[in-house]
Short mmCIF file of C-alpha atoms and ligand atoms in Angstrom, two decimals:
data_model
loop_
_atom_site.label_atom_id
_atom_site.label_comp_id
_atom_site.label_asym_id
_atom_site.label_seq_id
_atom_site.Cartn_x
_atom_site.Cartn_y
_atom_site.Cartn_z
CA MET A 1 0.00 0.00 0.00
CA THR A 2 1.47 3.32 -1.03
CA ARG A 3 -1.29 5.73 -0.12
CA LEU A 4 -4.22 5.71 2.28
CA ALA A 5 -7.84 5.11 1.34
CA GLN A 6 -7.27 3.07 -1.82
CA THR A 7 -10.20 0.97 -3.07
CA LEU A 8 -9.62 -2.43 -4.59
CA GLY A 9 -11.73 -3.91 -7.37
CA LEU A 10 -12.88 -0.76 -9.16
CA THR A 11 -13.85 -0.95 -12.82
CA GLU A 12 -11.88 1.00 -15.41
CA PHE A 13 -14.78 3.45 -15.73
CA GLN A 14 -14.95 4.02 -11.96
CA SER A 15 -11.21 4.68 -11.85
CA GLU A 16 -11.50 7.10 -14.77
CA ILE A 17 -14.29 9.07 -13.07
CA LEU A 18 -12.30 9.24 -9.85
CA ASP A 19 -9.14 10.41 -11.63
CA THR A 20 -11.15 13.17 -13.30
CA VAL A 21 -12.70 14.27 -9.99
CA ARG A 22 -9.31 14.14 -8.22
CA THR A 23 -7.72 16.36 -10.88
CA PHE A 24 -10.67 18.77 -10.63
CA VAL A 25 -10.27 18.92 -6.83
CA GLU A 26 -6.52 19.62 -7.06
CA ARG A 27 -6.87 22.23 -9.80
CA ASP A 28 -10.17 24.00 -9.11
CA ILE A 29 -11.24 23.35 -5.52
CA ILE A 30 -8.25 23.23 -3.16
CA PRO A 31 -6.67 26.48 -4.46
CA ASN A 32 -9.99 28.38 -4.08
CA ALA A 33 -11.62 26.82 -1.01
CA GLN A 34 -10.02 29.02 1.65
CA GLU A 35 -10.95 32.32 0.07
CA LEU A 36 -14.50 31.24 -0.81
CA GLU A 37 -15.07 29.78 2.65
CA HIS A 38 -13.78 32.76 4.56
CA SER A 39 -15.97 35.12 2.54
CA ASP A 40 -18.95 32.71 2.72
CA THR A 41 -19.24 32.87 -1.08
CA TYR A 42 -21.31 30.38 -3.07
CA PRO A 43 -18.87 28.39 -5.28
CA GLN A 44 -20.74 29.08 -8.53
CA ALA A 45 -17.82 28.39 -10.91
CA ILE A 46 -17.10 25.08 -9.17
CA VAL A 47 -20.79 24.10 -9.30
CA ASP A 48 -20.96 24.99 -13.02
CA ARG A 49 -17.97 22.76 -13.68
CA MET A 50 -19.58 19.92 -11.69
CA ARG A 51 -22.65 20.23 -13.91
CA GLU A 52 -20.47 19.97 -17.03
CA MET A 53 -18.78 16.88 -15.58
CA GLY A 54 -22.17 15.19 -15.08
CA LEU A 55 -21.74 14.88 -11.32
CA PHE A 56 -25.36 15.86 -10.61
CA GLY A 57 -26.50 12.81 -12.57
CA LEU A 58 -23.96 10.33 -11.28
CA MET A 59 -26.52 7.86 -9.87
CA ILE A 60 -29.47 8.78 -12.11
CA PRO A 61 -30.20 5.93 -14.57
CA GLU A 62 -28.90 6.34 -18.13
CA GLU A 63 -32.45 6.20 -19.55
CA TYR A 64 -33.05 9.53 -17.76
CA GLY A 65 -29.78 11.07 -18.97
CA GLY A 66 -27.59 10.25 -15.96
CA LEU A 67 -24.43 8.16 -15.70
CA GLY A 68 -26.26 5.27 -13.97
CA GLU A 69 -23.38 4.72 -11.56
CA SER A 70 -23.39 2.89 -8.23
CA LEU A 71 -23.56 4.27 -4.69
CA LEU A 72 -19.90 3.25 -4.34
CA THR A 73 -18.83 5.43 -7.28
CA TYR A 74 -20.88 8.28 -5.90
CA ALA A 75 -19.43 7.91 -2.38
CA LEU A 76 -15.85 7.77 -3.66
CA CYS A 77 -16.43 10.97 -5.68
CA VAL A 78 -17.87 12.61 -2.56
CA GLU A 79 -14.80 11.57 -0.57
CA GLU A 80 -12.58 13.28 -3.17
CA LEU A 81 -14.74 16.43 -3.25
CA ALA A 82 -14.86 16.71 0.56
CA ARG A 83 -11.09 16.33 0.67
CA GLY A 84 -11.01 19.56 -1.34
CA TRP A 85 -13.84 21.35 0.48
CA MET A 86 -16.74 19.82 2.42
CA SER A 87 -19.21 22.48 1.25
CA VAL A 88 -18.80 21.38 -2.38
CA SER A 89 -19.85 17.85 -1.51
CA GLY A 90 -22.83 19.41 0.33
CA VAL A 91 -24.02 20.99 -2.92
CA ILE A 92 -24.64 17.59 -4.48
CA ASN A 93 -25.57 15.67 -1.32
CA THR A 94 -29.22 16.71 -0.88
CA HIS A 95 -29.66 16.67 -4.67
CA PHE A 96 -28.43 13.09 -4.77
CA ILE A 97 -30.78 12.00 -1.94
CA VAL A 98 -33.82 13.55 -3.62
CA ALA A 99 -32.93 12.05 -7.02
CA TYR A 100 -32.42 8.67 -5.34
CA MET A 101 -35.84 8.89 -3.61
CA ILE A 102 -37.56 9.77 -6.90
CA ARG A 103 -35.73 6.96 -8.68
CA GLN A 104 -36.75 4.44 -6.00
CA HIS A 105 -40.23 5.62 -5.06
CA GLY A 106 -41.47 8.12 -7.67
CA THR A 107 -44.31 7.48 -10.12
CA ASP A 108 -43.31 7.09 -13.79
CA ALA A 109 -44.60 10.61 -14.42
CA GLN A 110 -42.46 12.01 -11.58
CA LYS A 111 -39.36 10.22 -12.89
CA GLU A 112 -39.99 11.58 -16.41
CA HIS A 113 -40.67 15.05 -15.08
CA PHE A 114 -37.70 15.44 -12.73
CA LEU A 115 -34.86 13.01 -13.38
CA PRO A 116 -33.66 14.22 -16.82
CA ARG A 117 -33.44 17.80 -15.54
CA MET A 118 -31.88 16.65 -12.27
CA ALA A 119 -29.24 14.73 -14.23
CA THR A 120 -28.04 17.94 -15.87
CA GLY A 121 -28.26 19.94 -12.63
CA GLU A 122 -30.95 22.22 -14.09
CA VAL A 123 -33.32 21.11 -11.30
CA ARG A 124 -31.53 20.99 -7.96
CA GLY A 125 -32.81 19.12 -4.93
CA ALA A 126 -33.06 19.90 -1.21
CA PHE A 127 -34.20 17.48 1.44
CA SER A 128 -36.37 18.59 4.37
CA MET A 129 -37.25 16.51 7.41
CA SER A 130 -36.04 18.65 10.33
CA GLU A 131 -38.12 21.32 12.06
CA PRO A 132 -37.27 23.87 14.74
CA GLU A 133 -38.59 21.50 17.45
CA LEU A 134 -37.20 18.23 16.11
CA GLY A 135 -34.42 16.55 14.20
CA SER A 136 -33.78 13.08 15.65
CA ASP A 137 -37.45 12.43 16.46
CA VAL A 138 -38.75 12.46 12.90
CA ALA A 139 -42.15 10.94 13.75
CA ALA A 140 -42.93 14.07 15.84
CA ILE A 141 -43.23 16.27 12.73
CA ARG A 142 -45.70 19.15 13.19
CA THR A 143 -45.95 20.66 9.70
CA LYS A 144 -49.41 19.61 8.53
CA ALA A 145 -51.26 19.22 5.25
CA LYS A 146 -55.06 19.19 4.95
CA ARG A 147 -56.93 18.33 1.78
CA ASP A 148 -59.19 21.07 0.43
CA ALA A 149 -62.36 20.72 -1.66
CA GLY A 150 -60.35 21.05 -4.89
CA GLY A 151 -58.12 18.08 -4.01
CA ASN A 152 -55.03 20.14 -3.19
CA TYR A 153 -53.10 19.69 0.06
CA ILE A 154 -52.86 22.92 2.05
CA ILE A 155 -49.59 22.90 4.00
CA ASN A 156 -48.81 24.95 7.12
CA GLY A 157 -45.73 24.83 9.32
CA GLN A 158 -42.03 25.52 9.52
CA LYS A 159 -39.13 23.38 8.37
CA MET A 160 -35.53 23.90 9.54
CA TRP A 161 -31.98 23.30 8.38
CA LEU A 162 -32.50 22.86 4.64
CA THR A 163 -29.08 22.44 3.08
CA ASN A 164 -29.34 24.14 -0.35
CA GLY A 165 -32.71 25.57 0.74
CA GLY A 166 -32.22 28.78 -1.24
CA SER A 167 -30.31 27.47 -4.27
CA SER A 168 -32.52 24.42 -4.87
CA THR A 169 -35.58 24.36 -7.11
CA LEU A 170 -37.13 21.16 -5.75
CA VAL A 171 -37.65 20.34 -2.07
CA ALA A 172 -38.62 16.86 -0.86
CA ALA A 173 -40.49 17.89 2.30
CA LEU A 174 -41.85 15.53 4.94
CA VAL A 175 -45.26 16.64 6.17
CA LYS A 176 -47.97 15.19 8.40
CA THR A 177 -51.16 14.25 6.51
CA GLU A 178 -54.53 13.08 7.76
CA GLU A 179 -54.34 9.67 6.11
CA GLY A 180 -53.27 6.93 8.55
CA ALA A 181 -53.40 9.45 11.41
CA ASP A 182 -53.83 6.81 14.09
CA LYS A 183 -50.76 4.78 13.07
CA PRO A 184 -47.34 6.10 14.05
CA HIS A 185 -45.07 6.51 10.98
CA LYS A 186 -48.04 6.05 8.61
CA ASN A 187 -49.27 9.64 8.68
CA LEU A 188 -46.23 11.25 7.08
CA THR A 189 -46.06 12.10 3.40
CA THR A 190 -43.23 13.36 1.19
CA PHE A 191 -44.22 16.27 -1.05
CA LEU A 192 -42.10 17.21 -4.06
CA VAL A 193 -42.30 20.99 -3.82
CA GLU A 194 -41.12 22.88 -6.91
CA LYS A 195 -40.01 26.47 -6.39
CA PRO A 196 -37.71 29.06 -7.92
CA ALA A 197 -34.22 29.47 -6.40
CA GLY A 198 -33.84 32.48 -4.12
CA PHE A 199 -34.97 33.94 -0.82
CA GLY A 200 -38.15 35.58 0.46
CA GLU A 201 -41.67 34.51 -0.59
CA VAL A 202 -40.56 32.55 -3.64
CA ALA A 203 -44.04 31.13 -4.34
CA PRO A 204 -47.49 31.91 -2.88
CA GLY A 205 -47.43 30.59 0.70
CA LEU A 206 -43.79 29.43 0.55
CA THR A 207 -41.04 31.52 2.12
CA ILE A 208 -37.31 30.84 2.36
CA PRO A 209 -35.97 33.30 4.93
CA GLY A 210 -32.28 34.21 4.65
CA LYS A 211 -29.28 31.95 5.16
CA ILE A 212 -28.55 30.60 8.65
CA ASP A 213 -25.15 31.92 9.77
CA LYS A 214 -23.13 28.80 10.58
CA MET A 215 -19.87 27.97 12.35
CA GLY A 216 -18.51 26.21 9.27
CA TYR A 217 -19.88 24.51 6.13
CA LYS A 218 -19.89 27.97 4.61
CA GLY A 219 -20.41 28.96 1.00
CA ILE A 220 -23.52 26.85 0.63
CA ASP A 221 -26.87 27.99 1.95
CA THR A 222 -28.67 26.36 4.87
CA THR A 223 -32.14 27.79 5.45
CA GLU A 224 -35.54 27.53 7.05
CA LEU A 225 -38.70 27.05 4.98
CA VAL A 226 -42.09 28.41 5.99
CA PHE A 227 -45.36 27.03 4.59
CA ASP A 228 -48.30 29.39 5.05
CA ASN A 229 -51.38 27.92 3.39
CA TYR A 230 -49.19 26.63 0.58
CA ALA A 231 -51.27 24.61 -1.93
CA ALA A 232 -49.58 21.41 -3.10
CA PRO A 233 -51.32 19.36 -5.80
CA ALA A 234 -51.97 15.68 -5.01
CA GLU A 235 -49.66 14.77 -7.95
CA SER A 236 -46.75 16.23 -5.99
CA ILE A 237 -46.90 13.41 -3.42
CA LEU A 238 -43.85 11.21 -3.92
CA GLY A 239 -45.08 7.89 -5.30
CA GLY A 240 -48.63 9.23 -5.54
CA ILE A 241 -49.87 7.64 -2.30
CA PRO A 242 -49.97 9.57 1.00
CA GLY A 243 -48.71 8.03 4.25
CA ARG A 244 -45.49 6.52 2.92
CA GLY A 245 -43.20 9.46 3.66
CA PHE A 246 -41.47 8.02 6.70
CA SER A 247 -40.17 4.98 4.84
CA HIS A 248 -39.21 7.13 1.80
CA MET A 249 -37.15 9.41 4.02
CA MET A 250 -35.54 6.56 5.95
CA ASP A 251 -34.45 5.03 2.64
CA GLY A 252 -33.06 8.43 1.64
CA VAL A 253 -31.13 8.97 4.87
CA GLU A 254 -29.67 5.47 4.65
CA VAL A 255 -27.85 6.32 1.42
CA GLY A 256 -27.28 9.78 2.89
CA ARG A 257 -25.41 8.18 5.78
CA VAL A 258 -22.99 6.47 3.41
CA ASN A 259 -22.57 9.85 1.78
CA VAL A 260 -21.86 11.60 5.12
CA SER A 261 -19.33 8.92 6.03
CA ALA A 262 -17.64 9.54 2.66
CA ARG A 263 -17.47 13.25 3.45
CA ALA A 264 -15.97 12.47 6.86
CA CYS A 265 -13.38 10.28 5.12
CA GLY A 266 -12.50 13.12 2.73
CA VAL A 267 -12.08 15.70 5.51
CA ALA A 268 -10.03 13.24 7.61
CA ILE A 269 -7.74 12.39 4.66
CA ARG A 270 -7.06 16.09 4.11
CA ALA A 271 -6.42 16.67 7.84
CA PHE A 272 -3.96 13.76 7.82
CA GLU A 273 -2.17 15.01 4.69
CA LEU A 274 -1.76 18.48 6.21
CA ALA A 275 -0.41 17.01 9.45
CA ALA A 276 2.03 14.68 7.67
CA ARG A 277 3.38 17.60 5.62
CA TYR A 278 3.63 20.04 8.51
CA ALA A 279 5.27 17.48 10.81
CA GLN A 280 8.11 17.04 8.32
CA GLN A 281 8.59 20.77 7.77
CA ARG A 282 8.48 22.03 11.36
CA SER A 283 11.51 21.45 13.55
CA THR A 284 11.84 21.66 17.33
CA PHE A 285 14.73 20.65 19.54
CA GLY A 286 16.96 20.13 16.49
CA LYS A 287 14.80 17.77 14.42
CA PRO A 288 11.56 17.68 12.43
CA ILE A 289 8.65 17.14 14.82
CA ALA A 290 7.72 14.00 12.81
CA GLN A 291 10.81 12.44 14.40
CA HIS A 292 9.51 12.92 17.92
CA GLN A 293 7.77 9.68 18.80
CA ALA A 294 4.70 11.42 20.22
CA ILE A 295 4.07 13.06 16.84
CA SER A 296 4.89 10.00 14.72
CA PHE A 297 2.57 7.87 16.87
CA SER A 298 -0.14 10.46 16.46
CA LEU A 299 0.33 10.24 12.68
CA ALA A 300 0.13 6.45 12.92
CA GLU A 301 -3.14 6.66 14.82
CA MET A 302 -4.56 9.16 12.35
CA ALA A 303 -3.58 7.03 9.34
CA THR A 304 -5.17 3.95 10.90
CA LYS A 305 -8.41 5.84 11.57
CA VAL A 306 -8.49 7.18 8.00
CA GLU A 307 -8.02 3.68 6.65
CA ALA A 308 -10.63 2.07 8.94
CA ALA A 309 -13.24 4.73 8.13
CA HIS A 310 -12.64 4.36 4.39
CA LEU A 311 -13.04 0.56 4.54
CA MET A 312 -16.29 0.82 6.54
CA MET A 313 -17.66 3.40 4.11
CA VAL A 314 -16.78 1.27 1.06
CA ASN A 315 -18.31 -1.80 2.72
CA ALA A 316 -21.60 0.02 3.45
CA ALA A 317 -21.79 1.36 -0.12
CA ARG A 318 -21.08 -2.05 -1.65
CA LEU A 319 -23.69 -3.69 0.56
CA LYS A 320 -26.36 -1.24 -0.61
CA ASP A 321 -25.28 -1.71 -4.25
CA SER A 322 -25.66 -5.48 -3.85
CA GLY A 323 -29.30 -4.99 -2.84
CA GLU A 324 -28.73 -6.16 0.76
CA ARG A 325 -30.17 -4.36 3.77
CA ASN A 326 -27.52 -1.90 4.95
CA ASP A 327 -29.05 0.11 7.80
CA VAL A 328 -26.58 -1.25 10.36
CA ALA A 329 -23.57 -1.03 8.02
CA ALA A 330 -24.49 2.53 7.01
CA GLY A 331 -25.05 3.48 10.66
CA MET A 332 -21.69 1.99 11.67
CA ALA A 333 -19.87 3.68 8.77
CA LYS A 334 -21.44 7.05 9.56
CA TYR A 335 -20.78 6.74 13.29
CA LEU A 336 -17.17 5.60 12.97
CA ALA A 337 -16.18 7.90 10.10
CA SER A 338 -17.64 11.05 11.69
CA GLU A 339 -16.13 10.35 15.12
CA TYR A 340 -12.75 9.48 13.60
CA CYS A 341 -12.90 12.55 11.38
CA SER A 342 -13.38 14.68 14.47
CA GLU A 343 -10.44 12.99 16.24
CA VAL A 344 -8.11 13.11 13.23
CA THR A 345 -8.89 16.77 12.59
CA GLN A 346 -8.23 17.60 16.23
CA ALA A 347 -4.92 15.66 16.16
CA SER A 348 -3.84 17.47 12.99
CA PHE A 349 -4.73 20.79 14.61
CA ARG A 350 -2.53 19.96 17.61
CA ILE A 351 0.39 19.03 15.33
CA HIS A 352 0.13 22.47 13.72
CA GLY A 353 0.79 24.12 17.10
CA GLY A 354 -0.20 27.79 17.20
CA TYR A 355 -0.42 28.01 13.42
CA GLY A 356 -3.42 25.68 13.46
CA TYR A 357 -5.34 28.52 15.07
CA SER A 358 -4.51 30.91 12.24
CA LYS A 359 -6.99 31.38 9.40
CA GLU A 360 -4.04 31.15 7.00
CA TYR A 361 -3.91 27.41 7.59
CA GLU A 362 -6.41 24.99 6.10
CA ILE A 363 -6.72 22.99 9.31
CA GLU A 364 -8.55 25.91 10.95
CA ARG A 365 -11.35 25.44 8.40
CA LEU A 366 -11.44 21.66 8.80
CA MET A 367 -11.77 22.12 12.58
CA ARG A 368 -14.98 24.07 11.99
CA GLU A 369 -16.29 21.60 9.39
CA ALA A 370 -15.76 18.26 11.15
CA PRO A 371 -18.37 18.80 13.94
CA PHE A 372 -21.22 19.01 11.43
CA LEU A 373 -20.53 15.42 10.39
CA LEU A 374 -21.31 14.29 13.95
CA ILE A 375 -24.81 15.78 13.55
CA GLY A 376 -25.97 15.60 9.90
CA GLU A 377 -28.07 12.57 8.76
CA GLY A 378 -28.52 11.59 12.42
CA THR A 379 -26.27 12.13 15.43
CA SER A 380 -23.92 9.47 16.81
CA GLU A 381 -26.52 8.63 19.47
CA ILE A 382 -29.09 7.95 16.74
CA GLN A 383 -26.58 5.78 14.83
CA LYS A 384 -25.93 3.80 18.01
CA THR A 385 -29.68 3.31 18.43
CA ILE A 386 -29.90 1.87 14.90
CA ILE A 387 -26.79 -0.29 15.32
CA SER A 388 -27.86 -1.70 18.69
CA LYS A 389 -31.37 -2.54 17.39
CA GLY A 390 -29.79 -4.34 14.43
CA VAL A 391 -27.26 -6.35 16.41
CA LEU A 392 -29.80 -7.29 19.09
CA ARG A 393 -32.10 -8.48 16.29
CA ASP A 394 -29.34 -10.65 14.84
CA TYR A 395 -28.07 -11.89 18.20
CA ALA A 396 -31.47 -12.36 19.87
CA LEU A 397 -31.60 -15.22 22.36
C1 FAD B 401 -25.51 22.57 8.92
C2 FAD B 401 -26.69 21.65 9.03
C3 FAD B 401 -27.31 21.18 7.87
C4 FAD B 401 -28.44 20.36 7.97
N1 FAD B 401 -29.08 19.98 6.81
C5 FAD B 401 -30.27 19.32 6.91
C6 FAD B 401 -31.04 19.04 5.73
O1 FAD B 401 -30.62 19.32 4.60
N2 FAD B 401 -32.27 18.48 5.88
C7 FAD B 401 -32.77 18.14 7.11
O2 FAD B 401 -33.88 17.62 7.19
N3 FAD B 401 -32.04 18.36 8.25
C8 FAD B 401 -30.81 18.94 8.17
N4 FAD B 401 -30.08 19.19 9.31
C9 FAD B 401 -30.65 18.84 10.61
C10 FAD B 401 -29.97 17.65 11.26
O3 FAD B 401 -30.32 16.47 10.58
C11 FAD B 401 -30.40 17.65 12.74
O4 FAD B 401 -29.80 18.77 13.35
C12 FAD B 401 -29.99 16.37 13.43
O5 FAD B 401 -30.74 15.28 12.96
C13 FAD B 401 -30.18 16.49 14.96
O6 FAD B 401 -31.46 16.96 15.27
P1 FAD B 401 -31.63 18.19 16.30
O7 FAD B 401 -30.69 19.25 15.91
O8 FAD B 401 -33.07 18.51 16.37
O9 FAD B 401 -31.15 17.61 17.68
P2 FAD B 401 -32.07 16.73 18.76
O10 FAD B 401 -32.80 15.72 18.01
O11 FAD B 401 -32.85 17.76 19.50
O12 FAD B 401 -30.95 16.16 19.63
C14 FAD B 401 -30.24 16.89 20.64
C15 FAD B 401 -29.27 15.94 21.34
O13 FAD B 401 -29.99 14.87 21.97
C16 FAD B 401 -29.53 13.61 21.51
N5 FAD B 401 -30.67 12.69 21.41
C17 FAD B 401 -31.86 12.91 20.79
N6 FAD B 401 -32.64 11.84 20.90
C18 FAD B 401 -31.95 10.91 21.59
C19 FAD B 401 -32.21 9.56 22.04
N7 FAD B 401 -33.36 8.96 21.74
N8 FAD B 401 -31.25 8.92 22.75
C20 FAD B 401 -30.07 9.52 23.02
N9 FAD B 401 -29.75 10.79 22.63
C21 FAD B 401 -30.68 11.46 21.93
C22 FAD B 401 -28.93 13.90 20.13
O14 FAD B 401 -27.98 12.90 19.77
C23 FAD B 401 -28.28 15.27 20.39
O15 FAD B 401 -27.06 15.07 21.06
C24 FAD B 401 -28.91 19.96 9.24
C25 FAD B 401 -28.25 20.38 10.40
C26 FAD B 401 -27.16 21.21 10.31
C27 FAD B 401 -26.47 21.67 11.57
#
């Protein structure tokens, strides 16, 4: 093994895609990430280039104009992108989840209507489960839809934390409906809400207030969404049948968890690379700090964590691609990769000494990005809940 995070058994096409993405990251993302992040600027030129490269359609079937690639290919591309700048991987993350949900659960008409334009990046997806009062406890959703005499669903309520909320033109929003009201998890419905990009009242009854000011994960917009008597046609229900939203979203977050673990791998790889470089350049007490055992052992621990997280992520992606149930594998990959990413980033920061605290150094940005991975697509506590349920099911007495 010469480098960390190598993946055995890739096809020639997968390797070609990854080489292209890696070159793009080195040439267009890494040199620009610091400036764009510090000024909280949307990376429009980078996004335009991703559209040209077909990255928005990576997992969309070829019949709808996408590349028809696997979750593994997608996750490995995300790992590369996040190595350059986590926010760039965030631009395609929610889009990918929404396209995946439409591919898996949409009606034929919905697939025809959305997927070709999603493949080109003309339509861009956001994914909305969370609300101000809830994130982990999805079944407690308060935003409600009531059917009116004309057959439309009138939606009222507030959603929270929409990544790409302002820049997207299609939001998959989870809303409580009257159907199946007495059965927990059967009264939630996913609506495919089309809207123009932008902020303010972008459609009658649909407002995207301004961007939430965040600690990190800058450049891309994270927003609230307010429904105020917004009229959604019955045809905008994902799959056409109300009451199936909970399982749609859980399927979406399962692939989303592989994606978040890939992002954690990318950030951790970059943190390791920065530490390995700095440790060989900086000298104290007459030798490079990499030659002090405390630092070299720290590098060894970081490298091992990077490698373990990558293998878990690849395993979870391959399991999903094989058609097997992967809730436990995805939960484990997300849990381990995000916790390790946090630890590796912190270790790299320490190796940088005082300079790690300076905005001139990339590690300062990674330190602000890594904590989000502990939260997004379910916190570590939620992953442990899923993992423990799964193992107790398999090891039941
Ligand atoms: C930058 C950013 C982007 C986001 N993007 C999106 C997005 O695009 N779409 C979207 O829908 N959401 C998004 N989210 C929301 C995210 O998914 C939630 O923040 C996350 O699921 C946690 O929910 P919460 O914040 O409500 O915390 P809570 O659910 O209130 O949890 C608070 C704490 O309690 C713990 N906890 C909760 N329940 C339990 C339990 N049963 N047992 C043990 N511990 C528990 C949690 O682990 C956490 O430590 C985003 C969040 C952020 C910060």
